[in-house]
Amino acid sequence: MSTEQATQPVRTTCPYCGVGCGVLATPDAPVAGDPDHPANRGRLCSKGAALGETTSLEGRLLHPQIQGRRASWDDALDLVAARIRHTIAAHGPDSVALYVSGQLLTEDYYAANKFAKGFLGTGNIDSNSRLCMASAVAGHRRAFGEDIVPAAYEDFELADVVILIGTNTAWCHPVLYQRILAARAARPEMKLVVIDPRRTATCEGADLHLPLHPGSDVALFNGLLAHLTPEGTDPAILIARKDCPDLATTAARCGIDPALLATLAAWIAATPRVVTGFSMGVNQSSAGADKVNAILNLHTATGRMGLPGAGPFSITGQPNAMGGREVGALATTLAGHLEWNRPGDADRVRRFWNAPNLAAGPGLPATEMFAAIARGEIRLVWIMATNPAVSMPDSSSVRRALAGCETVIISEAMAEQDSVDLAHIRLPALAWGEKDGTVTNSERVISRQRPFLPPPGEAQPDWWAIAEVARRLGHGAAFAWQGPADIFQEHARLSACENDGARLFDLTPLANLDPSGYDRLPPTRWGELRYDAARLQAKLVPTPFRPPLDAVSAAFPLVLNTGRIRDQWHTMTRTGKSTRLHAHLPEPFAAIHPNDSGAIKNGELVRIETETGHAVLRARLDPGQRRGSVFAPMHWTDRFCPAGLINAAVSPGIDPISAQPELKHTPVRIAPFAASWHGFVLSADRMGTDLAAWCALFPTAQGWRHEVAGHEPAAVAFELLRARIQYKGAWLEIHDHATGLHRGALVCDGVLRAAVFVGPDHRLPPRNWLAGLIGSAPLRLDERRTLLAGIPTVGAAPEAPVCVCFGVGAGDIRAAMGRGCVDLADIGTSTRAGTNCGSCRPEIRALLAEPARQAAVEVVEGIVPPGETALWGNTLVQTNM
Ligand code: SF4
C-alpha cells in the first residue's frame, strides 16, 4: 500500500445494511460519511460510525486450515477441487452446493454463481439473502416480469405520504429514516405512517401507527385496494373485495381501530404521492410474496407508481443483497436477470459463459438445501461469508446437518464463527477495508468497496479462491480474471447480452470499463425507470389472504417475531468487536407486553419455548409490544450467549412462492428460567461462555462483562466463578449464606482486576461503575470502601448510553429536560446526544414524550375501552383488544 493510499481517505461503502452509505476511510482513524455519496450525503448511523473500531485482526482467520490444522493455499485448494471432483463423480452435480451471502461483493457473487451453475452443473447455490428478500424478488418478478425496484430514496423525500410496513427503519436503516424525518421537518404536511405489530423506535417519529395482528398485512392491503378501487374488475381486485369488502371488515381482520385505517385510506386517497417502504416484516413470512404483491397491487391499481414521490420500495437488508439478485445467486434465478423458465435464457447464459455443463434447472433454496444436507443428498457444501449455524431458522438442525456432512468448506474472514467450527476446510477471506469490488444498494446504486488496509496474513478475495478451484477442475480459461475489474466487465456484458431492451437490468454503459475506469467508478444507478410509466406496467397479482402457517394454540399462545437491534449487525462477527455498540443493548432479550408476562418480572431471565427449540433471554417488559406477541433479536451466537440463540427456536416453515422462511410468526410459550442464583463477573479478560448454565458476555471499555445464572447453590457458584479468575491478589469478600448473597473483588497492587457478584435473583447492583474501574488507576479509598456495594459514594453510577456516539444516558437526558430542554435541538445543545449519527434520536424523542407516553400507557392499560384510539405525543395509538 502506497504512502498516499495510507494517508488519503479512501472512498468506500459501508458493509452493513442495504442503504449502502458512502464512507471515507483511513487506516487507524475514525471513518466519516462521504458527503458526495447520494445515499447518505455524509451521514452515518451508529454502526457505520463505529466501523473503524471493528477492523482489528483479533479473531481473524488468516491462514487456510484443513481439519483445524494450518495448511498451504495450494494444499487447501487442491483438496477442495479433489473433494468436488470426487463428490460429483460419485453422486452427481446436485450432491454439491454453495451457500453464499449478501456480504459478498458482486464480483465474488458472480464468480460463485458462474462456477456452480455453469461449470459444476448444480443449481444448488443459494444466498442468505433468501432469508431477507426472496419474497421481494418473487413479488417483483410476478408483477413486473423482472426483479426491479421502481423507486429510489429520493421518492421517500418527495412523497406526501410515506408508509413503512414491516420495517423498523429507525434502527435497521437509520440513515434512510433520518432522510425521511429531515424531509418531513422541511415539509410538515408530509405524513409518516408505520404499520407494525410493535411500537418500534420508528413509531416515535410517525403521525400514525397501525399495530396490526402479526401476519395480517395482506388483508390490510387488500382492504385498502378494495376501498380505493371500487369500480375495478381485475381478478386481484375482485379477490381483495371478497376478502375485505370494506374498511370495517379489514380493520377487524387486522385487529386495528377502523378509525386508524380510515385515516390511512383518506391520506392515500388525497394524494398520488405515496411511497410504501417494506422490509423483513413483510418478506420473512409464509405469505411474504403475497404481502409484497398486495402492496404492489395497491400502488399499481391506484396509479401511485411511476411518479416522483410514488411507488413501492423494498428496503434490502444486506449491503449487497441487490448485487446478488443481479448476478442470480439465488437457486431460483439465472445470472443477469435471466430466468430459468423464460425460453432461450438458459441457452443465452450457456453460450455467453461457454459453459460445458449448465445446471439443468433451479436448485434448492436455503431451507431445503440444509434439509438435503441432513438427508445426505448433498454431500459437499461450500459456505461463503455467512453463518448458517446461527442465522437459519431451526438452527440446531442446521448445525446437525453440517456436523454430519461429508465435506464442509468455508470461505470466511473470521476464525471465531459458529459455522467455521463445523468446517473441514477453512479458506481465509478478505474483510471490509481489504476487499475490492462493488455492491448495489436498495435503490440500485452500484458503489465501489475499495481497500484501505493491506491484506492480512494469507487472506485472499473469494473470487480468487473460486477461480483457483475452477482452474484445478480444468476450467481455467473461463475464470482467468486478473482482478475484480475483469469480473465486473464480464458481468456487465452478460447483462447486455442479446438484451435489446428486453431486460431492464442492462449495464451496457459499464460493459467496457477498464481497470482504471473501474477504480474511479462513482456511485452509479442502473435502470433509471422511476418515472417511466410505460416500463412500469405491472400486473395485478391476486393475493387471497392466508393466515400464517403456524397458528397459536393453548400450548403455545404467543407469537415470536425475531429481528434486529439498532447497534448490532447479523451475528456480530464485526459489530461484536466494538464496546460502544454493545453498550446500548448488551444482552439477548425478549420484549414482552406487561399483560402477557404473568409472573415474569422486568429484567428476569425468561425461557422461550417453541415446538422447534428454546432459548433463554432477558425479559424486557414493553408496553409498546403488541399483546400476544414476543420480540427477540437474532444477533447472539455461541461466542456471546450459547443459550440465547433465538433462531434455534424458530420454526422452519417457508413461503411456498418465494421459499423465504417465516421468521416473524412462531408460536411460543414463555416461562421463568428457574435459576437458583444470578450474578455477574467483571474481568480484564474474556472468560468464555461456559461459566454457568446461562452466560452472556460482551466487551466493556476496560475488559469483559459476563452475566451468569445457574442451578448450583449460590455459595458453590461463587467459588466456581472465583476459581476461574487467573489473577493473583487479595480478594475482598462478603458472604450472606442466609440470603445467598456472595460478592468478591480482586485487588492487585491497588488495582481492581475482577469482580464476582452472586445473588438469589437478578436484582444486583448496576455494573457500569465497577466495570469502569477494572484495570484502571489504583483505587481511591472511597472507591475501595464501596467496591462490594457496587455503587460509588461520590456521584451517580454511570448508566447505559442512549447515545453511543457521545456516551449520553437516559439520566443525562432527563436531567437536561429538568434544565428546560424541550426538544431534540435543546437536548443536542445541552448534552450532544443525537448530534452525530442520529440513530438515538427516536429514543430521545421517546424520553421527551415521557409524560405523554405515561398518559398513553395508562390509556392502553385499560382506562379507555379496548379498540378506541388515544393520542400519544402527536401520534394516534390504538388500545389493545
Ligand atoms: Fe451503514 Fe448505517 Fe448507512 Fe446502513 S444506514 S449503510 S448500517 S451507515
Coordinates of C-alpha atoms in Angstrom, one line a residue, residues 170-467:
A170 CA -35.1 3.9 12.6
W171 CA -32.9 1.1 13.9
C172 CA -32.3 -1.1 10.8
H173 CA -31.9 1.5 8.1
P174 CA -31.2 4.6 10.2
V175 CA -29.8 6.9 7.5
L176 CA -32.8 6.4 5.3
Y177 CA -35.0 7.1 8.3
Q178 CA -33.1 10.3 9.1
R179 CA -33.6 11.4 5.5
I180 CA -37.4 10.8 5.8
L181 CA -37.5 12.8 9.0
A182 CA -35.5 15.6 7.6
A183 CA -37.8 15.8 4.6
R184 CA -40.8 15.9 6.9
A185 CA -39.2 18.6 9.0
A186 CA -38.9 20.7 5.8
R187 CA -42.5 19.8 4.7
P188 CA -44.5 19.3 7.9
E189 CA -47.6 18.4 5.9
M190 CA -45.9 15.2 4.8
K191 CA -47.4 12.2 6.7
L192 CA -45.4 9.2 8.1
V193 CA -47.4 6.0 8.8
V194 CA -45.9 3.0 10.5
I195 CA -47.6 -0.4 10.2
D196 CA -46.1 -2.8 12.6
P197 CA -47.4 -5.0 15.4
R198 CA -44.8 -3.5 17.7
R199 CA -44.5 0.1 18.7
T200 CA -40.9 0.4 17.5
A201 CA -38.4 3.3 17.5
T202 CA -39.7 4.1 14.0
C203 CA -43.1 5.0 15.5
E204 CA -41.5 7.8 17.6
G205 CA -41.4 10.0 14.5
A206 CA -44.7 8.8 13.0
D207 CA -48.1 10.5 12.5
L208 CA -50.0 7.2 12.6
H209 CA -49.2 3.8 13.9
L210 CA -51.3 0.8 12.9
P211 CA -50.4 -2.1 15.3
L212 CA -51.9 -4.8 13.1
H213 CA -52.2 -8.5 14.0
P214 CA -48.9 -10.3 13.1
G215 CA -49.4 -11.8 9.6
S216 CA -52.4 -9.8 8.6
D217 CA -50.6 -7.5 6.1
V218 CA -52.2 -9.0 3.0
A219 CA -55.7 -8.4 4.5
L220 CA -54.8 -4.8 5.2
F221 CA -53.6 -4.0 1.7
N222 CA -56.5 -6.0 0.2
G223 CA -58.9 -3.9 2.2
L224 CA -57.2 -0.6 1.1
L225 CA -57.3 -1.9 -2.6
A226 CA -61.0 -2.7 -2.4
H227 CA -61.8 0.6 -0.8
L228 CA -59.7 2.7 -3.2
T229 CA -60.7 0.9 -6.4
P230 CA -64.5 0.4 -6.1
E231 CA -65.0 0.0 -9.8
G232 CA -62.1 -2.3 -10.7
T233 CA -62.9 -5.7 -12.2
D234 CA -59.4 -7.2 -12.3
P235 CA -59.3 -10.6 -10.6
A236 CA -56.9 -9.3 -8.0
I237 CA -59.3 -6.5 -7.1
L238 CA -62.3 -8.9 -7.0
I239 CA -60.5 -11.2 -4.7
A240 CA -59.4 -8.3 -2.5
R241 CA -63.0 -7.1 -2.4
K242 CA -64.3 -10.6 -1.5
D243 CA -61.6 -10.9 1.2
C244 CA -62.0 -7.5 2.7
P245 CA -65.2 -5.8 1.3
D246 CA -64.9 -2.7 3.5
L247 CA -62.6 -1.0 5.9
A248 CA -64.5 -2.1 9.0
T249 CA -64.1 -5.8 8.0
T250 CA -60.5 -5.2 7.2
A251 CA -59.8 -3.5 10.5
A252 CA -61.4 -6.3 12.3
R253 CA -59.3 -8.9 10.4
C254 CA -56.2 -6.9 11.2
G255 CA -57.1 -6.2 14.8
I256 CA -56.9 -2.4 14.5
D257 CA -59.1 0.5 15.1
P258 CA -61.3 1.2 12.0
A259 CA -60.7 4.9 12.6
L260 CA -57.0 4.5 12.1
L261 CA -57.5 2.5 8.9
A262 CA -59.9 5.1 7.6
T263 CA -57.4 7.9 8.3
L264 CA -54.7 6.0 6.3
A265 CA -57.2 5.4 3.4
A266 CA -58.1 9.1 3.3
W267 CA -54.5 10.2 3.3
I268 CA -53.7 7.8 0.4
A269 CA -56.8 8.9 -1.5
A270 CA -55.8 12.6 -1.1
T271 CA -52.5 12.4 -3.0
P272 CA -50.8 10.4 -5.8
R273 CA -47.5 10.8 -4.0
V274 CA -47.5 7.7 -1.8
V275 CA -44.4 5.6 -1.1
T276 CA -44.6 2.3 0.7
G277 CA -41.3 1.0 2.1
F278 CA -41.2 -2.6 3.3
S279 CA -38.6 -4.9 4.6
M280 CA -38.2 -8.0 6.8
G281 CA -41.6 -7.8 8.5
V282 CA -43.2 -8.3 5.1
N283 CA -40.6 -10.6 3.4
Q284 CA -39.9 -13.0 6.2
S285 CA -43.3 -14.6 6.1
S286 CA -45.0 -17.7 4.9
A287 CA -47.1 -15.3 2.8
G288 CA -44.2 -13.0 2.0
A289 CA -44.6 -12.9 -1.8
D290 CA -48.3 -12.2 -1.5
K291 CA -47.7 -9.4 1.0
V292 CA -45.3 -7.9 -1.5
N293 CA -47.8 -8.2 -4.3
A294 CA -50.6 -6.9 -2.2
I295 CA -48.5 -3.7 -1.7
L296 CA -47.6 -3.6 -5.4
N297 CA -51.3 -4.1 -6.3
L298 CA -52.3 -1.1 -4.4
H299 CA -49.7 1.1 -6.0
T300 CA -50.4 -0.2 -9.5
A301 CA -54.2 -0.1 -9.3
T302 CA -54.3 3.4 -7.8
G303 CA -51.6 4.8 -10.1
R304 CA -49.2 5.5 -7.3
M305 CA -46.2 4.5 -9.2
G306 CA -44.1 6.0 -12.0
L307 CA -44.4 9.5 -10.5
P308 CA -42.0 11.5 -8.3
G309 CA -42.7 10.6 -4.7
A310 CA -44.7 7.4 -5.5
G311 CA -44.1 3.7 -5.6
P312 CA -43.5 0.5 -3.6
F313 CA -39.9 0.2 -2.3
S314 CA -38.2 -2.9 -1.0
I315 CA -35.6 -1.9 1.6
T316 CA -33.0 -4.6 1.4
G317 CA -31.2 -5.9 4.5
Q318 CA -27.7 -6.6 3.4
P319 CA -25.2 -4.3 1.7
N320 CA -25.2 -6.4 -1.5
A321 CA -28.5 -8.2 -1.5
M322 CA -29.2 -6.4 -4.7
G323 CA -25.9 -7.4 -6.2
G324 CA -26.7 -11.0 -5.5
R325 CA -30.0 -10.6 -7.3
E326 CA -28.2 -9.0 -10.3
V327 CA -25.8 -12.0 -10.7
G328 CA -28.6 -14.5 -10.0
A329 CA -27.1 -16.1 -6.9
L330 CA -30.4 -17.4 -5.7
A331 CA -31.1 -21.0 -6.6
T332 CA -34.3 -19.9 -8.4
T333 CA -32.7 -17.3 -10.7
L334 CA -30.2 -17.2 -13.5
A335 CA -27.5 -14.6 -13.9
G336 CA -28.1 -11.1 -15.3
H337 CA -31.9 -11.1 -14.5
L338 CA -32.3 -14.0 -16.9
E339 CA -34.9 -16.6 -16.0
W340 CA -34.8 -20.4 -15.9
N341 CA -38.3 -20.6 -17.2
R342 CA -38.1 -18.0 -20.0
P343 CA -37.4 -19.7 -23.3
G344 CA -33.9 -19.0 -24.6
D345 CA -32.5 -17.6 -21.4
A346 CA -30.6 -20.7 -20.2
D347 CA -29.2 -21.1 -23.6
R348 CA -28.1 -17.5 -23.6
V349 CA -26.2 -18.0 -20.4
R350 CA -24.7 -21.2 -21.6
R351 CA -23.4 -19.6 -24.8
F352 CA -22.1 -16.5 -23.0
W353 CA -20.2 -18.5 -20.5
N354 CA -19.2 -21.1 -23.0
A355 CA -20.4 -23.3 -20.1
P356 CA -19.8 -27.0 -20.6
N357 CA -22.2 -28.1 -18.0
L358 CA -25.0 -25.7 -17.3
A359 CA -27.2 -26.8 -14.4
A360 CA -30.4 -28.5 -15.6
G361 CA -32.7 -26.0 -13.7
P362 CA -33.3 -24.2 -10.4
G363 CA -31.6 -25.7 -7.4
L364 CA -32.7 -25.9 -3.7
P365 CA -33.4 -22.8 -1.7
A366 CA -31.7 -22.4 1.6
T367 CA -34.0 -24.3 4.0
E368 CA -34.4 -27.2 1.5
M369 CA -30.6 -27.2 0.9
F370 CA -29.8 -27.8 4.5
A371 CA -32.6 -30.4 4.7
A372 CA -30.9 -32.2 1.8
I373 CA -27.6 -32.0 3.5
A374 CA -29.2 -33.5 6.6
R375 CA -30.6 -36.4 4.4
G376 CA -27.1 -37.0 2.9
E377 CA -28.3 -36.0 -0.6
I378 CA -26.0 -33.0 -0.6
R379 CA -22.5 -34.3 0.4
L380 CA -20.4 -31.2 -0.1
V381 CA -21.2 -27.6 0.8
W382 CA -19.1 -24.5 0.3
I383 CA -20.2 -21.7 2.6
M384 CA -19.1 -18.2 1.9
A385 CA -19.3 -15.2 4.2
T386 CA -22.2 -16.3 6.2
N387 CA -23.0 -18.2 9.4
P388 CA -26.0 -20.5 8.8
A389 CA -25.4 -22.4 12.1
V390 CA -26.8 -19.3 13.8
S391 CA -28.8 -17.4 11.2
M392 CA -31.0 -20.1 9.7
P393 CA -34.4 -20.9 11.3
D394 CA -34.3 -24.2 13.3
S395 CA -30.5 -23.5 13.6
S396 CA -29.9 -26.6 15.7
S397 CA -31.0 -28.8 12.8
V398 CA -28.7 -26.9 10.5
R399 CA -25.8 -27.5 12.9
R400 CA -26.5 -31.2 13.0
A401 CA -26.7 -31.2 9.2
L402 CA -23.3 -29.6 8.8
A403 CA -21.8 -31.8 11.5
G404 CA -22.9 -34.8 9.5
C405 CA -21.9 -33.5 6.1
E406 CA -19.1 -35.3 4.3
T407 CA -17.3 -32.1 3.2
V408 CA -17.9 -28.6 4.6
I409 CA -15.7 -25.9 3.1
I410 CA -16.0 -22.3 4.4
S411 CA -14.6 -19.1 3.0
E412 CA -14.6 -16.7 5.9
A413 CA -12.8 -13.7 7.3
M414 CA -13.4 -14.7 11.0
A415 CA -12.0 -17.7 12.7
E416 CA -14.3 -17.3 15.7
Q417 CA -17.6 -18.1 14.0
D418 CA -20.0 -20.9 14.7
S419 CA -20.1 -22.3 11.2
V420 CA -16.3 -22.2 10.9
D421 CA -16.2 -24.6 13.8
L422 CA -18.1 -27.2 11.7
A423 CA -15.9 -26.8 8.5
H424 CA -13.3 -29.3 7.3
I425 CA -11.6 -26.9 5.1
R426 CA -11.3 -23.2 6.0
L427 CA -10.3 -20.6 3.5
P428 CA -9.3 -17.1 4.8
A429 CA -11.1 -14.3 3.1
L430 CA -10.6 -10.6 2.9
A431 CA -12.8 -8.5 5.1
W432 CA -14.3 -5.0 4.7
G433 CA -11.4 -2.5 4.3
E434 CA -9.4 -5.1 2.4
K435 CA -11.8 -6.1 -0.3
D436 CA -12.0 -4.6 -3.7
G437 CA -15.2 -4.7 -5.7
T438 CA -18.8 -3.3 -6.0
V439 CA -22.0 -3.5 -4.1
T440 CA -25.5 -2.4 -5.1
N441 CA -27.8 -0.8 -2.6
S442 CA -31.6 -0.9 -2.2
E443 CA -32.1 1.9 -4.8
R444 CA -30.0 0.1 -7.5
V445 CA -26.9 2.3 -7.0
I446 CA -23.7 0.4 -7.7
S447 CA -20.9 1.7 -5.4
R448 CA -17.3 0.6 -5.0
Q449 CA -15.9 -1.0 -1.9
R450 CA -12.3 0.0 -2.1
P451 CA -9.4 -1.3 0.1
F452 CA -7.7 0.9 2.5
L453 CA -6.0 -1.8 4.6
P454 CA -3.4 -4.3 3.4
P455 CA -4.5 -8.0 3.1
P456 CA -3.7 -9.6 6.4
G457 CA -2.0 -13.0 6.7
E458 CA -2.8 -15.1 3.7
A459 CA -6.3 -13.9 3.2
Q460 CA -7.5 -13.7 -0.4
P461 CA -10.5 -12.4 -2.3
D462 CA -13.3 -15.0 -2.6
W463 CA -13.4 -14.7 -6.3
W464 CA -9.7 -15.7 -6.4
A465 CA -10.3 -18.9 -4.4
I466 CA -13.2 -19.8 -6.7
A467 CA -11.1 -19.2 -9.8

